[in-house]
Short mmCIF file of C-alpha atoms and ligand atoms in Angstrom, two decimals:
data_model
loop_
_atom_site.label_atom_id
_atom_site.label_comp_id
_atom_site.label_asym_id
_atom_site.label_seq_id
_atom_site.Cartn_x
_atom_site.Cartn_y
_atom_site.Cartn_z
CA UNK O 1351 -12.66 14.63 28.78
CA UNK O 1352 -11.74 13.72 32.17
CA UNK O 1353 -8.74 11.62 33.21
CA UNK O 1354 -8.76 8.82 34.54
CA UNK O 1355 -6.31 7.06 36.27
CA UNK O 1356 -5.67 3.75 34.97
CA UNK O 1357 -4.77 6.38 31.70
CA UNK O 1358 -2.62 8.71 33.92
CA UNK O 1359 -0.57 5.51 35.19
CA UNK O 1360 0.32 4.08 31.68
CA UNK O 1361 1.41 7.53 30.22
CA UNK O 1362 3.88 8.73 32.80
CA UNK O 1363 4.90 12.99 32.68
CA UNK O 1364 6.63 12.79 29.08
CA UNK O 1365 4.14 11.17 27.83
CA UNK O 1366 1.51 14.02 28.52
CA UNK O 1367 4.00 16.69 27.84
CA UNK O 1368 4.01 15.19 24.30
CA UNK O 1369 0.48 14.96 24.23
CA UNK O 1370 -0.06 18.38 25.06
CA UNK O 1371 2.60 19.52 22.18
CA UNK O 1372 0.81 17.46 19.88
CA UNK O 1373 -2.75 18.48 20.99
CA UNK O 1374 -1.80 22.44 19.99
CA UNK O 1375 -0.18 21.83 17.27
CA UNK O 1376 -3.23 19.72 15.58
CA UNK O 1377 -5.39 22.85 16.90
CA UNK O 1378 -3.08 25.42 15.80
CA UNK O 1379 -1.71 23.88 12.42
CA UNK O 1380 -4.48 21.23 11.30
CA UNK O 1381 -7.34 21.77 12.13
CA UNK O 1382 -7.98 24.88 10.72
CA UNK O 1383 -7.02 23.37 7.24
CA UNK O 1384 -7.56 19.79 7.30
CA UNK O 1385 -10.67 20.54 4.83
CA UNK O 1386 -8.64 21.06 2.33
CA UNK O 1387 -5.89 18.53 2.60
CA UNK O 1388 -8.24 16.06 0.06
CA UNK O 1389 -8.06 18.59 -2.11
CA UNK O 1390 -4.48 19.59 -1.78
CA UNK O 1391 -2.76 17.49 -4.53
CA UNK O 1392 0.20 18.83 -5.00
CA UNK O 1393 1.14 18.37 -1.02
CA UNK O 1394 2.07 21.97 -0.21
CA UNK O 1395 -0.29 22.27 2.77
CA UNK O 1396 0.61 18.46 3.77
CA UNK O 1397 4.46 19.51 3.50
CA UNK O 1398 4.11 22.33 5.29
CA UNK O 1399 2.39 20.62 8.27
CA UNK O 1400 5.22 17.52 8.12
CA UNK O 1401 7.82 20.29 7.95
CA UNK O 1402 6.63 22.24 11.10
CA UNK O 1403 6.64 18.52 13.04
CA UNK O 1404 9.37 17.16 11.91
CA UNK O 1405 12.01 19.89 11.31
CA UNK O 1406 10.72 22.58 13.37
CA UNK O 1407 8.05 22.78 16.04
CA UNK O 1408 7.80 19.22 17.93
CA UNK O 1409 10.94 18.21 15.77
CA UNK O 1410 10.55 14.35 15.47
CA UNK O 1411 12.76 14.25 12.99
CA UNK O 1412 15.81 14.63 15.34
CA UNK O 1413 13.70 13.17 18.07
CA UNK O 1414 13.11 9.82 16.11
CA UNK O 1415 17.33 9.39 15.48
CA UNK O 1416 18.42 10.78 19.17
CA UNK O 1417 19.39 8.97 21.99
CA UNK O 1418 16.55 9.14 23.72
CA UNK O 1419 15.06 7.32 20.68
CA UNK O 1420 14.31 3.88 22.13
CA UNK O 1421 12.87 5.50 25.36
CA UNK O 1422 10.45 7.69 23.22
CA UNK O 1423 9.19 5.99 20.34
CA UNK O 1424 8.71 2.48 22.07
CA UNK O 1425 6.56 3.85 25.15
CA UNK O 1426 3.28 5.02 25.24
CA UNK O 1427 4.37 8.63 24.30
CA UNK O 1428 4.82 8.52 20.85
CA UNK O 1429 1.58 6.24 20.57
CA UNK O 1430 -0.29 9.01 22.55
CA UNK O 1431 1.77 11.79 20.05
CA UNK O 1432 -0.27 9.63 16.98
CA UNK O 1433 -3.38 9.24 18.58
CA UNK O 1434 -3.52 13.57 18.95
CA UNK O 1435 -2.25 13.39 15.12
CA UNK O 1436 -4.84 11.59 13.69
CA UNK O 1437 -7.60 13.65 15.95
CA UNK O 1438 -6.40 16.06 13.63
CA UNK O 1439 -6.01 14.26 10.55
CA UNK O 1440 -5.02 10.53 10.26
CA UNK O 1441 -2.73 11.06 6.73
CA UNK O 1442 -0.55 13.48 8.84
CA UNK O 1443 -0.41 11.10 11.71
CA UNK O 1444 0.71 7.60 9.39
CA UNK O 1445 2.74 9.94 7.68
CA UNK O 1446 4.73 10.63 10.30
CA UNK O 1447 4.24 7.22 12.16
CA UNK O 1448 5.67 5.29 9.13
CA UNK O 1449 9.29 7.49 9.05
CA UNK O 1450 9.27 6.24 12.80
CA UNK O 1451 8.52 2.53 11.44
CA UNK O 1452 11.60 2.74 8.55
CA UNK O 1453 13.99 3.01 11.62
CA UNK O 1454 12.21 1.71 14.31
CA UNK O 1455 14.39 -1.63 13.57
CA UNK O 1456 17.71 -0.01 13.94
CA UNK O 1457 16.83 2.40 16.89
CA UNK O 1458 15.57 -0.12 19.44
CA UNK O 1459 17.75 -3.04 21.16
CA UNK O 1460 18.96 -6.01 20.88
CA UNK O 1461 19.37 -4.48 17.34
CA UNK O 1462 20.03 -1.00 17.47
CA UNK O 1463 22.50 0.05 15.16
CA UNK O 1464 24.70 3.19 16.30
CA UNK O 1465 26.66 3.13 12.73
CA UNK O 1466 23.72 3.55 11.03
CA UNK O 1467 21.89 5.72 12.93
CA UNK O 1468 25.28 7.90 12.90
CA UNK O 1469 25.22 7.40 9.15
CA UNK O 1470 21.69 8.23 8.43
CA UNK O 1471 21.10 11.20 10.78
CA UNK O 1472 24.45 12.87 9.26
CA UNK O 1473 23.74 11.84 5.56
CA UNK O 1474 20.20 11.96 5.18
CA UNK O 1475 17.76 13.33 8.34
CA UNK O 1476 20.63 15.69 9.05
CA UNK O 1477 19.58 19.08 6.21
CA UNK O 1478 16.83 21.58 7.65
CA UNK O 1479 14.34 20.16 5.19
CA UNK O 1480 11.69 18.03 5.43
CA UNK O 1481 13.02 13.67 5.21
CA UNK O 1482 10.56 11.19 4.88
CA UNK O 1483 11.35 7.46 5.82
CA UNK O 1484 9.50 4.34 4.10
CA UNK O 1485 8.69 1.04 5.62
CA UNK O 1486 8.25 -1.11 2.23
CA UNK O 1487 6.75 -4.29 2.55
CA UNK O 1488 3.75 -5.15 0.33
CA UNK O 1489 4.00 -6.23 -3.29
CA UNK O 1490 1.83 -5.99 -6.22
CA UNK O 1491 1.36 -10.19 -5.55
CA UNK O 1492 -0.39 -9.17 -1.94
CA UNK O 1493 0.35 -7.70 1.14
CA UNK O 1494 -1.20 -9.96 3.85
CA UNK O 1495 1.37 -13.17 2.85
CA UNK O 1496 4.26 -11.23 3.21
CA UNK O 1497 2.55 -9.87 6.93
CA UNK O 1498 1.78 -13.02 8.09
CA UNK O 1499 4.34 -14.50 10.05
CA UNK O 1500 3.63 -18.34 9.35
CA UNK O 1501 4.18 -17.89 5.55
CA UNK O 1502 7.80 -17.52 6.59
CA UNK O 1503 8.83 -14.75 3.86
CA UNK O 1504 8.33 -17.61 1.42
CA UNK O 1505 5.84 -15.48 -0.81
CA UNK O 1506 8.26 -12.37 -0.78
CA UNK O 1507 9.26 -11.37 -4.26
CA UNK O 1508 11.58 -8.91 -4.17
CA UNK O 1509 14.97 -10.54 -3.89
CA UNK O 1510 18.01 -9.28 -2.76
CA UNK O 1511 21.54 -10.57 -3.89
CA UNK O 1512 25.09 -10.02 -2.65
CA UNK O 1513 27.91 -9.04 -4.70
CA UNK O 1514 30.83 -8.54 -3.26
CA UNK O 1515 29.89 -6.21 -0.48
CA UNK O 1516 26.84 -4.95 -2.06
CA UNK O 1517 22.97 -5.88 -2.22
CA UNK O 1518 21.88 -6.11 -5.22
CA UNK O 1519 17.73 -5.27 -5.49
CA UNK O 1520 15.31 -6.24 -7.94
CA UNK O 1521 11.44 -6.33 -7.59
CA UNK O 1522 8.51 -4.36 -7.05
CA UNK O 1523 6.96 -2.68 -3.70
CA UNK O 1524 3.33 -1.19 -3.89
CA UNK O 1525 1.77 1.20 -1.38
CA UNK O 1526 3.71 1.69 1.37
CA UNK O 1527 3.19 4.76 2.68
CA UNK O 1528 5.58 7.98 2.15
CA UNK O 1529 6.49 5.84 -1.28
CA UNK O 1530 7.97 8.39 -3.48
CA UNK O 1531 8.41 11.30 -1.11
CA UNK O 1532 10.70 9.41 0.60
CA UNK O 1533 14.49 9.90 1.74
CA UNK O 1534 14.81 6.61 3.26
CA UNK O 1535 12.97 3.35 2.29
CA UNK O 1536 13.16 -0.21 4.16
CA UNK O 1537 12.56 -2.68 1.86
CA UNK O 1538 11.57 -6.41 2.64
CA UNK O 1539 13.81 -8.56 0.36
CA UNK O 1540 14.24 -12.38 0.53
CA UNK O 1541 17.42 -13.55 -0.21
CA UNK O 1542 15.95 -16.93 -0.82
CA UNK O 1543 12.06 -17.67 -0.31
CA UNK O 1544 13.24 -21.57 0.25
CA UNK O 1545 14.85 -20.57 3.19
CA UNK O 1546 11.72 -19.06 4.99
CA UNK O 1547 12.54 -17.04 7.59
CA UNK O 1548 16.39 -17.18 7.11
CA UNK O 1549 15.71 -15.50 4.13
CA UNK O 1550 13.81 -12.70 4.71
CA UNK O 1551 16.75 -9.70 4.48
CA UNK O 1552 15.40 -6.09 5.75
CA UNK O 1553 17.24 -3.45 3.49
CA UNK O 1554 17.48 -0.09 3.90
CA UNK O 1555 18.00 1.52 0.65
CA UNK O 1556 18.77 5.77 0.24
CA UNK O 1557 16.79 7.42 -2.58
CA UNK O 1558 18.13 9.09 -4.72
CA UNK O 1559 19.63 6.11 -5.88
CA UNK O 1560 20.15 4.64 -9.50
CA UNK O 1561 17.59 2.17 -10.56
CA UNK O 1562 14.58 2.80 -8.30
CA UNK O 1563 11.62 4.47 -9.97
CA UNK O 1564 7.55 4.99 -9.07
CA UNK O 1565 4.85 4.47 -10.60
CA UNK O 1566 1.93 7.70 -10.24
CA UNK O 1567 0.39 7.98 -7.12
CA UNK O 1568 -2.72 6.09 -5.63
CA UNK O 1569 -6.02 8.08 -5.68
CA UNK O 1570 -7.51 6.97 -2.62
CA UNK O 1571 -11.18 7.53 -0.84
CA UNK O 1572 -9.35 9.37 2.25
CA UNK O 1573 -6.15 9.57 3.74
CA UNK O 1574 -4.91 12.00 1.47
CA UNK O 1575 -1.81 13.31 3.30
CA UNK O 1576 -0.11 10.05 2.88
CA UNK O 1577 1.36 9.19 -0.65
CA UNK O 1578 1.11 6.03 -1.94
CA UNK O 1579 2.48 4.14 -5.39
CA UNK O 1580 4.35 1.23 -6.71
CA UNK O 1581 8.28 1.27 -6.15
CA UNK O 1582 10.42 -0.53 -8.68
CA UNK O 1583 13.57 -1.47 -8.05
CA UNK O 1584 16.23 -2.78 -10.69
CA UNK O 1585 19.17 -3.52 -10.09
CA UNK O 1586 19.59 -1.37 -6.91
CA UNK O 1587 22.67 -1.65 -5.33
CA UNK O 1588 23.61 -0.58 -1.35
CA UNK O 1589 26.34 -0.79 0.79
CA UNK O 1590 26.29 -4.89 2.54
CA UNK O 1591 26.23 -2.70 6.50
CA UNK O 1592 22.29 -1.54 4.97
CA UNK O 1593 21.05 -4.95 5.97
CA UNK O 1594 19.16 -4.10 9.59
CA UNK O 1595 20.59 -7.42 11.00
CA UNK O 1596 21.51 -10.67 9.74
CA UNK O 1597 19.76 -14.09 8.93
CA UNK O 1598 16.68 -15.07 11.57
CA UNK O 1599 17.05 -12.07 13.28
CA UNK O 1600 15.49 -9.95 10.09
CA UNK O 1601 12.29 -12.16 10.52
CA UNK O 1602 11.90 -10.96 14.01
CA UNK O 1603 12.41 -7.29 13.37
CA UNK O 1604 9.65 -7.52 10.32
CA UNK O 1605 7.69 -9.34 13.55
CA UNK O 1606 8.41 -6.77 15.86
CA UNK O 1607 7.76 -3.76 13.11
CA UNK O 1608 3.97 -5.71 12.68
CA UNK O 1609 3.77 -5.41 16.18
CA UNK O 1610 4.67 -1.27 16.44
CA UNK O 1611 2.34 -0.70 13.59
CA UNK O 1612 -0.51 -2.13 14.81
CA UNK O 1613 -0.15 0.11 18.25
CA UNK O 1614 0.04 2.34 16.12
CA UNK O 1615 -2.77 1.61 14.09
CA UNK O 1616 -4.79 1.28 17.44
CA UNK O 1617 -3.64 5.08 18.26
CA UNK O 1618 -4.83 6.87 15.33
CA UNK O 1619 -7.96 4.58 15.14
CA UNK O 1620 -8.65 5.83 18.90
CA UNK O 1621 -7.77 9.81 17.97
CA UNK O 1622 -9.71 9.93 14.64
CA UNK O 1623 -13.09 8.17 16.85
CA UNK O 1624 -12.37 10.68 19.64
CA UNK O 1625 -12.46 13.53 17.62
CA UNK O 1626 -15.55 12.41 15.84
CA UNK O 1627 -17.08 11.61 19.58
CA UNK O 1628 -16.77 14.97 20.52
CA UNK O 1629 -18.00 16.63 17.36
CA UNK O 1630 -21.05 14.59 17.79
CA UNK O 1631 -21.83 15.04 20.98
CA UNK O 1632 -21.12 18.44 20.79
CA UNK O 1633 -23.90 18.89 17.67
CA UNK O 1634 -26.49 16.17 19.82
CA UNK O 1635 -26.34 19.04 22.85
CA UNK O 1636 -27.20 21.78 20.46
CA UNK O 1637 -29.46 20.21 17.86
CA UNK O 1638 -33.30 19.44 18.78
CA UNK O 1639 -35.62 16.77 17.39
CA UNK O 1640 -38.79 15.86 19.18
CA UNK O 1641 -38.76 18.60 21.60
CA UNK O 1642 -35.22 18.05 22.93
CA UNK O 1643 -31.66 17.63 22.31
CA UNK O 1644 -30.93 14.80 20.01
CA UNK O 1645 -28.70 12.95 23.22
CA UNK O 1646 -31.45 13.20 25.23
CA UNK O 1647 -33.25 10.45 23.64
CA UNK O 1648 -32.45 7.45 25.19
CA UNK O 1649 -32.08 5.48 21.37
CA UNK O 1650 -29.17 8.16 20.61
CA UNK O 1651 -27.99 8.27 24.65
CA UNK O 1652 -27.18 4.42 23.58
CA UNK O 1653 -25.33 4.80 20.40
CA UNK O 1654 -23.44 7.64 22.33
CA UNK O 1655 -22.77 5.64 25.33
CA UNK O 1656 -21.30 2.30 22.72
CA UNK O 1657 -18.83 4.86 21.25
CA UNK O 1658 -17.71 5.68 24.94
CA UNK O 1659 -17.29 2.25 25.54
CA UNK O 1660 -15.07 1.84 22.68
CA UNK O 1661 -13.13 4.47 22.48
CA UNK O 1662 -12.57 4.28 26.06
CA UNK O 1663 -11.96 0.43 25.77
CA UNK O 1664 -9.71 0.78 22.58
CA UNK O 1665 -7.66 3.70 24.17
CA UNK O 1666 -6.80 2.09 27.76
CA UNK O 1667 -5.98 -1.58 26.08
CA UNK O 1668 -3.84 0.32 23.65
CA UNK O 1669 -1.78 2.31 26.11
CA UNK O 1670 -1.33 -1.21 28.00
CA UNK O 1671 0.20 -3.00 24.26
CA UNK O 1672 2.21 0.21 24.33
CA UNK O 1673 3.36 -0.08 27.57
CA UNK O 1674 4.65 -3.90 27.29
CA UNK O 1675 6.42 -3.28 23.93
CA UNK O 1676 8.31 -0.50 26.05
CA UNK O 1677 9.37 -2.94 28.69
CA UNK O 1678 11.07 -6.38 27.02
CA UNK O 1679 12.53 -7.01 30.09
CA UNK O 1680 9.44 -7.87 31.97
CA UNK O 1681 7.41 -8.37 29.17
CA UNK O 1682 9.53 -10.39 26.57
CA UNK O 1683 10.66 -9.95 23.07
CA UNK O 1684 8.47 -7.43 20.89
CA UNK O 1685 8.23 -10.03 18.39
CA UNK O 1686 7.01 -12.86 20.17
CA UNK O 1687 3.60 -14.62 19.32
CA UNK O 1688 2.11 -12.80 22.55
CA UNK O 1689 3.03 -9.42 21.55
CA UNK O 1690 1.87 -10.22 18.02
CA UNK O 1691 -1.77 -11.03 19.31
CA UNK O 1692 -1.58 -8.41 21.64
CA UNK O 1693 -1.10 -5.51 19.80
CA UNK O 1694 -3.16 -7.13 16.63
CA UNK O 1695 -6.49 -7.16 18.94
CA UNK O 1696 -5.03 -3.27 19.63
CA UNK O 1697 -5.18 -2.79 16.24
CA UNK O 1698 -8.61 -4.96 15.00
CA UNK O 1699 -10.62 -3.83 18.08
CA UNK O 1700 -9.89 -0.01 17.25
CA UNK O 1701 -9.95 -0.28 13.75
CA UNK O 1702 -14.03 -1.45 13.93
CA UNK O 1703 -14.59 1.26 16.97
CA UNK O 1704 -13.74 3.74 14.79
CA UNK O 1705 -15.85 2.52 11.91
CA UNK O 1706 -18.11 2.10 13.98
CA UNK O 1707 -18.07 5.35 15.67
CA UNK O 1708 -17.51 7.13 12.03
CA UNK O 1709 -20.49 5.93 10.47
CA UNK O 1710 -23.02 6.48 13.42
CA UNK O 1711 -21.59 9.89 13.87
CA UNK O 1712 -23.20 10.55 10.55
CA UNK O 1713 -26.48 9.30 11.29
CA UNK O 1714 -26.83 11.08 14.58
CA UNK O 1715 -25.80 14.26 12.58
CA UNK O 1716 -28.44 13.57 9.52
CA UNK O 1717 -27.46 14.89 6.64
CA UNK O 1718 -24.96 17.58 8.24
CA UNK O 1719 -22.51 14.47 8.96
CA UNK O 1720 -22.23 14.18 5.22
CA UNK O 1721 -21.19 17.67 4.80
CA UNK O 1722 -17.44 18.49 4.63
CA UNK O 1723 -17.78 21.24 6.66
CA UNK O 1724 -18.18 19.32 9.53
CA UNK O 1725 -15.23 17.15 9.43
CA UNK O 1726 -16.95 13.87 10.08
CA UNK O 1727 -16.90 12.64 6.68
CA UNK O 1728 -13.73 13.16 6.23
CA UNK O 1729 -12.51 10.86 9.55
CA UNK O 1730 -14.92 8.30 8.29
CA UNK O 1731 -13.43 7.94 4.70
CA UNK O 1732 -9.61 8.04 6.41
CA UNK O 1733 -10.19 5.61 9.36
CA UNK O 1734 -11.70 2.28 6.84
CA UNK O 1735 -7.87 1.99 5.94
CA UNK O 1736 -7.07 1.02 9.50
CA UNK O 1737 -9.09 -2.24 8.59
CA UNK O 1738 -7.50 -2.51 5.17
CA UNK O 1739 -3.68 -2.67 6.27
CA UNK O 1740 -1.39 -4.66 8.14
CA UNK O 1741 -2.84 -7.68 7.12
CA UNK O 1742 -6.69 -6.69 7.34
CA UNK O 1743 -8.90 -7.86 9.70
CA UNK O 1744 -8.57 -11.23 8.81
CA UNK O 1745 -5.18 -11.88 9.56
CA UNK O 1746 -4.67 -10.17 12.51
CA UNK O 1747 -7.87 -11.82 13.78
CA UNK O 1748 -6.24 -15.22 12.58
CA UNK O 1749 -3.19 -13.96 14.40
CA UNK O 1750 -5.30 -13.61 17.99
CA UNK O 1751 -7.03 -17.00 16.99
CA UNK O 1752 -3.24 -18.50 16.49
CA UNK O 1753 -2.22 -17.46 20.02
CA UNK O 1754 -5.40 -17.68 22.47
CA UNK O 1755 -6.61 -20.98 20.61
CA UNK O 1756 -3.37 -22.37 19.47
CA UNK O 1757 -4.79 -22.18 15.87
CA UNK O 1758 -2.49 -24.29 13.06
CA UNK O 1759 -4.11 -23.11 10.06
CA UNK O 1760 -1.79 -20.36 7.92
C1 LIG J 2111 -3.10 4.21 2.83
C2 LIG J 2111 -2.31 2.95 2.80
C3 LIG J 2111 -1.11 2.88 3.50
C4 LIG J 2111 -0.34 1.73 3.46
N1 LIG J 2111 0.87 1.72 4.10
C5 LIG J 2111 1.70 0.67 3.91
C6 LIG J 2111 3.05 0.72 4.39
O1 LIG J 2111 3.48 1.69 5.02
N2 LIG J 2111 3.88 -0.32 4.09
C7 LIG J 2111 3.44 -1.41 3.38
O2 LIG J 2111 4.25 -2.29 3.13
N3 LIG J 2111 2.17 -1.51 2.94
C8 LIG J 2111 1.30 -0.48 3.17
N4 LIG J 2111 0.00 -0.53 2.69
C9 LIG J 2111 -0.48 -1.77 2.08
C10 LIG J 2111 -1.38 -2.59 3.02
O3 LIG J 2111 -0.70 -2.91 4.21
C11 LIG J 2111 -1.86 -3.83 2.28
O4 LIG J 2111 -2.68 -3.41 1.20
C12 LIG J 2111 -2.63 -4.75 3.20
O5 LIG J 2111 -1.78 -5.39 4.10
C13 LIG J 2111 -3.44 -5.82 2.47
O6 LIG J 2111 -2.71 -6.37 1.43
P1 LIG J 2111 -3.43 -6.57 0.01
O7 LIG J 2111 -4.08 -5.27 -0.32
O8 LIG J 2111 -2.43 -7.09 -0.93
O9 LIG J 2111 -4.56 -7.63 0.30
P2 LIG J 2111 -4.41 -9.22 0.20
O10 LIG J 2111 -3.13 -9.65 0.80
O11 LIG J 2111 -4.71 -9.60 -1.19
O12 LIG J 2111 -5.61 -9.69 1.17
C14 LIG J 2111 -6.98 -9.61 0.76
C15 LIG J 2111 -7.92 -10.10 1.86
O13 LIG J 2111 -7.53 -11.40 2.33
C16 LIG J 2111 -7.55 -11.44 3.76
N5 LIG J 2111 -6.52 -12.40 4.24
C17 LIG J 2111 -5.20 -12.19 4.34
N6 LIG J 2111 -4.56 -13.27 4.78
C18 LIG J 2111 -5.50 -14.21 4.98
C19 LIG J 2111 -5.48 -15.56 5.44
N7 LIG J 2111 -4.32 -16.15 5.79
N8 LIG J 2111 -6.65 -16.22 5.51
C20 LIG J 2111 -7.82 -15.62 5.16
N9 LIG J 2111 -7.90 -14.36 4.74
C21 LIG J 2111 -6.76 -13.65 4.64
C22 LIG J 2111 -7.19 -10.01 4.15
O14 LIG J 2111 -7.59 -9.68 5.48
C23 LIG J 2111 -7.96 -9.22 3.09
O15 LIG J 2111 -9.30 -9.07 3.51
C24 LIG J 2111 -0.80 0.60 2.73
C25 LIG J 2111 -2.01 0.66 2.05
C26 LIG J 2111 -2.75 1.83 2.06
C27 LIG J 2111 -4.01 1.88 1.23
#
């Protein structure tokens, strides 16, 4: 694809190093098995991949708990590193994205914590095997209450107690993703729903640890390299110092983690579409109907030139979210009600380009789209989750609404 250079002036040199890391790794190490990655249920092709990226290879395992950390993961490089991820398969690419989002909250200022970045990246990111972080947040009650930032952390069930100069954790978390593989998980707690935001307490809790268990895993329609099951916790007790930051300021860093996810989101939405764009194209070049190639009819030129517009669209406005939450200083905090609708219409835009994109793939392809083999399908049953999470559509359109139209409705 050529480059263009409103692209070239939001990525920067790293940034395109990165992607072109990322780009041969996905051709090198995914592609040629993604096929069987639904099929691989007892993860040893999936762990192999994450262990090449994270331990070896790219290595964003010590990448993600470096120095550099802030400069890398909140820029537009590590959302260009997920959008080449999920070109190759969008499991691998929230895998990985979601160990970023457990310690995104202690890795970037005001907050960044050095003691327990120190702490973790000795105790726990530190062996040459593959570590998986958790960002744990939705609850068997509902996710989208505990996402939405006007409900305040009221409807947030799992509480967290101190004693002494320990948390005490009881409830129930259900699928984040990386739940049970993980070494790391960030739990939402409340300490007290009454107290709304005050009492929303961001925990990060080390597994093994006594009294946390799972349930079996999810069996989902796609996005089979990321695990997914209930987490119990009873009686779970961690060091006080686990708590990211204090009182008000855990509400913004749940704020600010809704707002990294949904780049995020936006990324691999983007990859998965442009991988599908140029499998499709590529078949409407070499397949005739009617006497010529199948793009050569204006009716398909069309539907080819919408998913150009949106991926095109999706990609650029995403880069610019990206860009922002990199820069506080002229942009403002990453939690604030701009950034939130900001990187939401990142997210919702994307997320229905790529369904879009997906399912008209197929048709274009007739009944070779449906196949396996040609890899469509598979991008098509992955990328529906990017409308399912972080809040849905719904919320994160009510979350534009909120800001542009100064909506009051919760
Ligand atoms: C593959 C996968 C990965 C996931 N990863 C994570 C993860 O890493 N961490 C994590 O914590 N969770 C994760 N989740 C959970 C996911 O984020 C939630 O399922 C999602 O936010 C929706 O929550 P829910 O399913 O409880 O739906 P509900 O909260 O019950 O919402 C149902 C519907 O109501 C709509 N809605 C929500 N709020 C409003 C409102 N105010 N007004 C009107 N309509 C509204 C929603 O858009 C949705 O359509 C993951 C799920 C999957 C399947």
């Amino acid at each position: 694809m050529p480059e263009h250079l409103s692209i070239k002036e939001l990525e920067g040199t790293e940034s395109k190093m990165i992607r072109r890391v990322i780009k041969g790794f996905v051709k090198n190490e995914i592609v040629p098995v993604r096929q069987e990655i639904d099929d691989d249920k007892d993860h040893k092709i999936v762990n192999s991949i994450m262990e090449k990226l994270m331990v070896g290879g790219p290595g964003f395992g010590k990448l993600m708990l470096s120095g550099a950390s802030e400069d890398i993961m909140a820029s537009p490089a590590f959302i260009g590193a997920l959008e080449e991820l999920a070109a190759g398969d969008s499991g691998i690419a929230v895998a990985l994205g979601c160990t970023g989002w457990c310690l995104a909250p202690i890795l970037f200022e005001p907050y960044r914590r050095e003691d327990l970045i120190k702490e973790f990246s000795e105790n726990i990111f530190s062996e040459k095997k593959l570590n998986m972080g958790c960002f744990a947040m939705t609850e068997p009650e509902g996710g989208c209450d505990i996402e939405n930032p006007r409900m305040e952390g009221k409807k947030i069930h799992t509480r967290a107690e101190l004693d002494d100069d320990e948390w005490v954790i009881n409830g129930s978390k259900q699928w984040p993703t990386n739940s049970g593989v993980s070494s790391l998980y960030l739990t939402v707690c409340t300490t007290d729903p009454d107290l709304g935001d005050d009492g929303i307490a961001m925990i990060y809790v080390p597994y093994p640890i006594k009294g946390m268990s799972f349930s079996e895993f999810e069996n989902k329609a796609g996005m089979a390299a990321d695990r997914n099951c209930t987490i119990y916790y009873d009686d779970v007790r961690v060091p006080k110092r686990y708590r990211a930051a204090g009182p008000g300021d855990d509400a913004k860093l749940l704020h600010q983690n809704l707002v990294f996810g949904s780049i995020g989101s936006a990324a691999m939405s983007v990859g998965a579409a442009q991988n599908v764009f140029d499998i499709v194209t590529d078949y409407a070049t070499r397949r005739i109907v009617a006497g010529k190639p199948i793009k050569e009819h204006s009716i398909n030129a069309g539907i080819l030139a919408d998913m150009a517009i949106g991926i095109e669209t999706a990609r650029t406005y995403t880069l610019c979210v990206a860009k922002m939450f990199g820069d506080p200083k002229t942009y403002g905090h990453r939690w604030s009600d701009e950034m939130i609708a900001k990187a939401r219409i990142a997210k919702v835009y994307a997320a229905d380009m790529a369904v879009m994109v997906t399912n008209k793939a197929i048709e274009l392809m007739g009944s070779w789209g449906y196949v396996r083999d040609a890899d469509v399908e598979k991008h098509w049953r992955d990328i529906k989750e990017t409308q399912i999470w972080l809040g849905g559509q719904q919320l994160g359109r009510l979350d534009i609404a909120r800001y542009f139209c100064k909506l009051k409705m919760l």
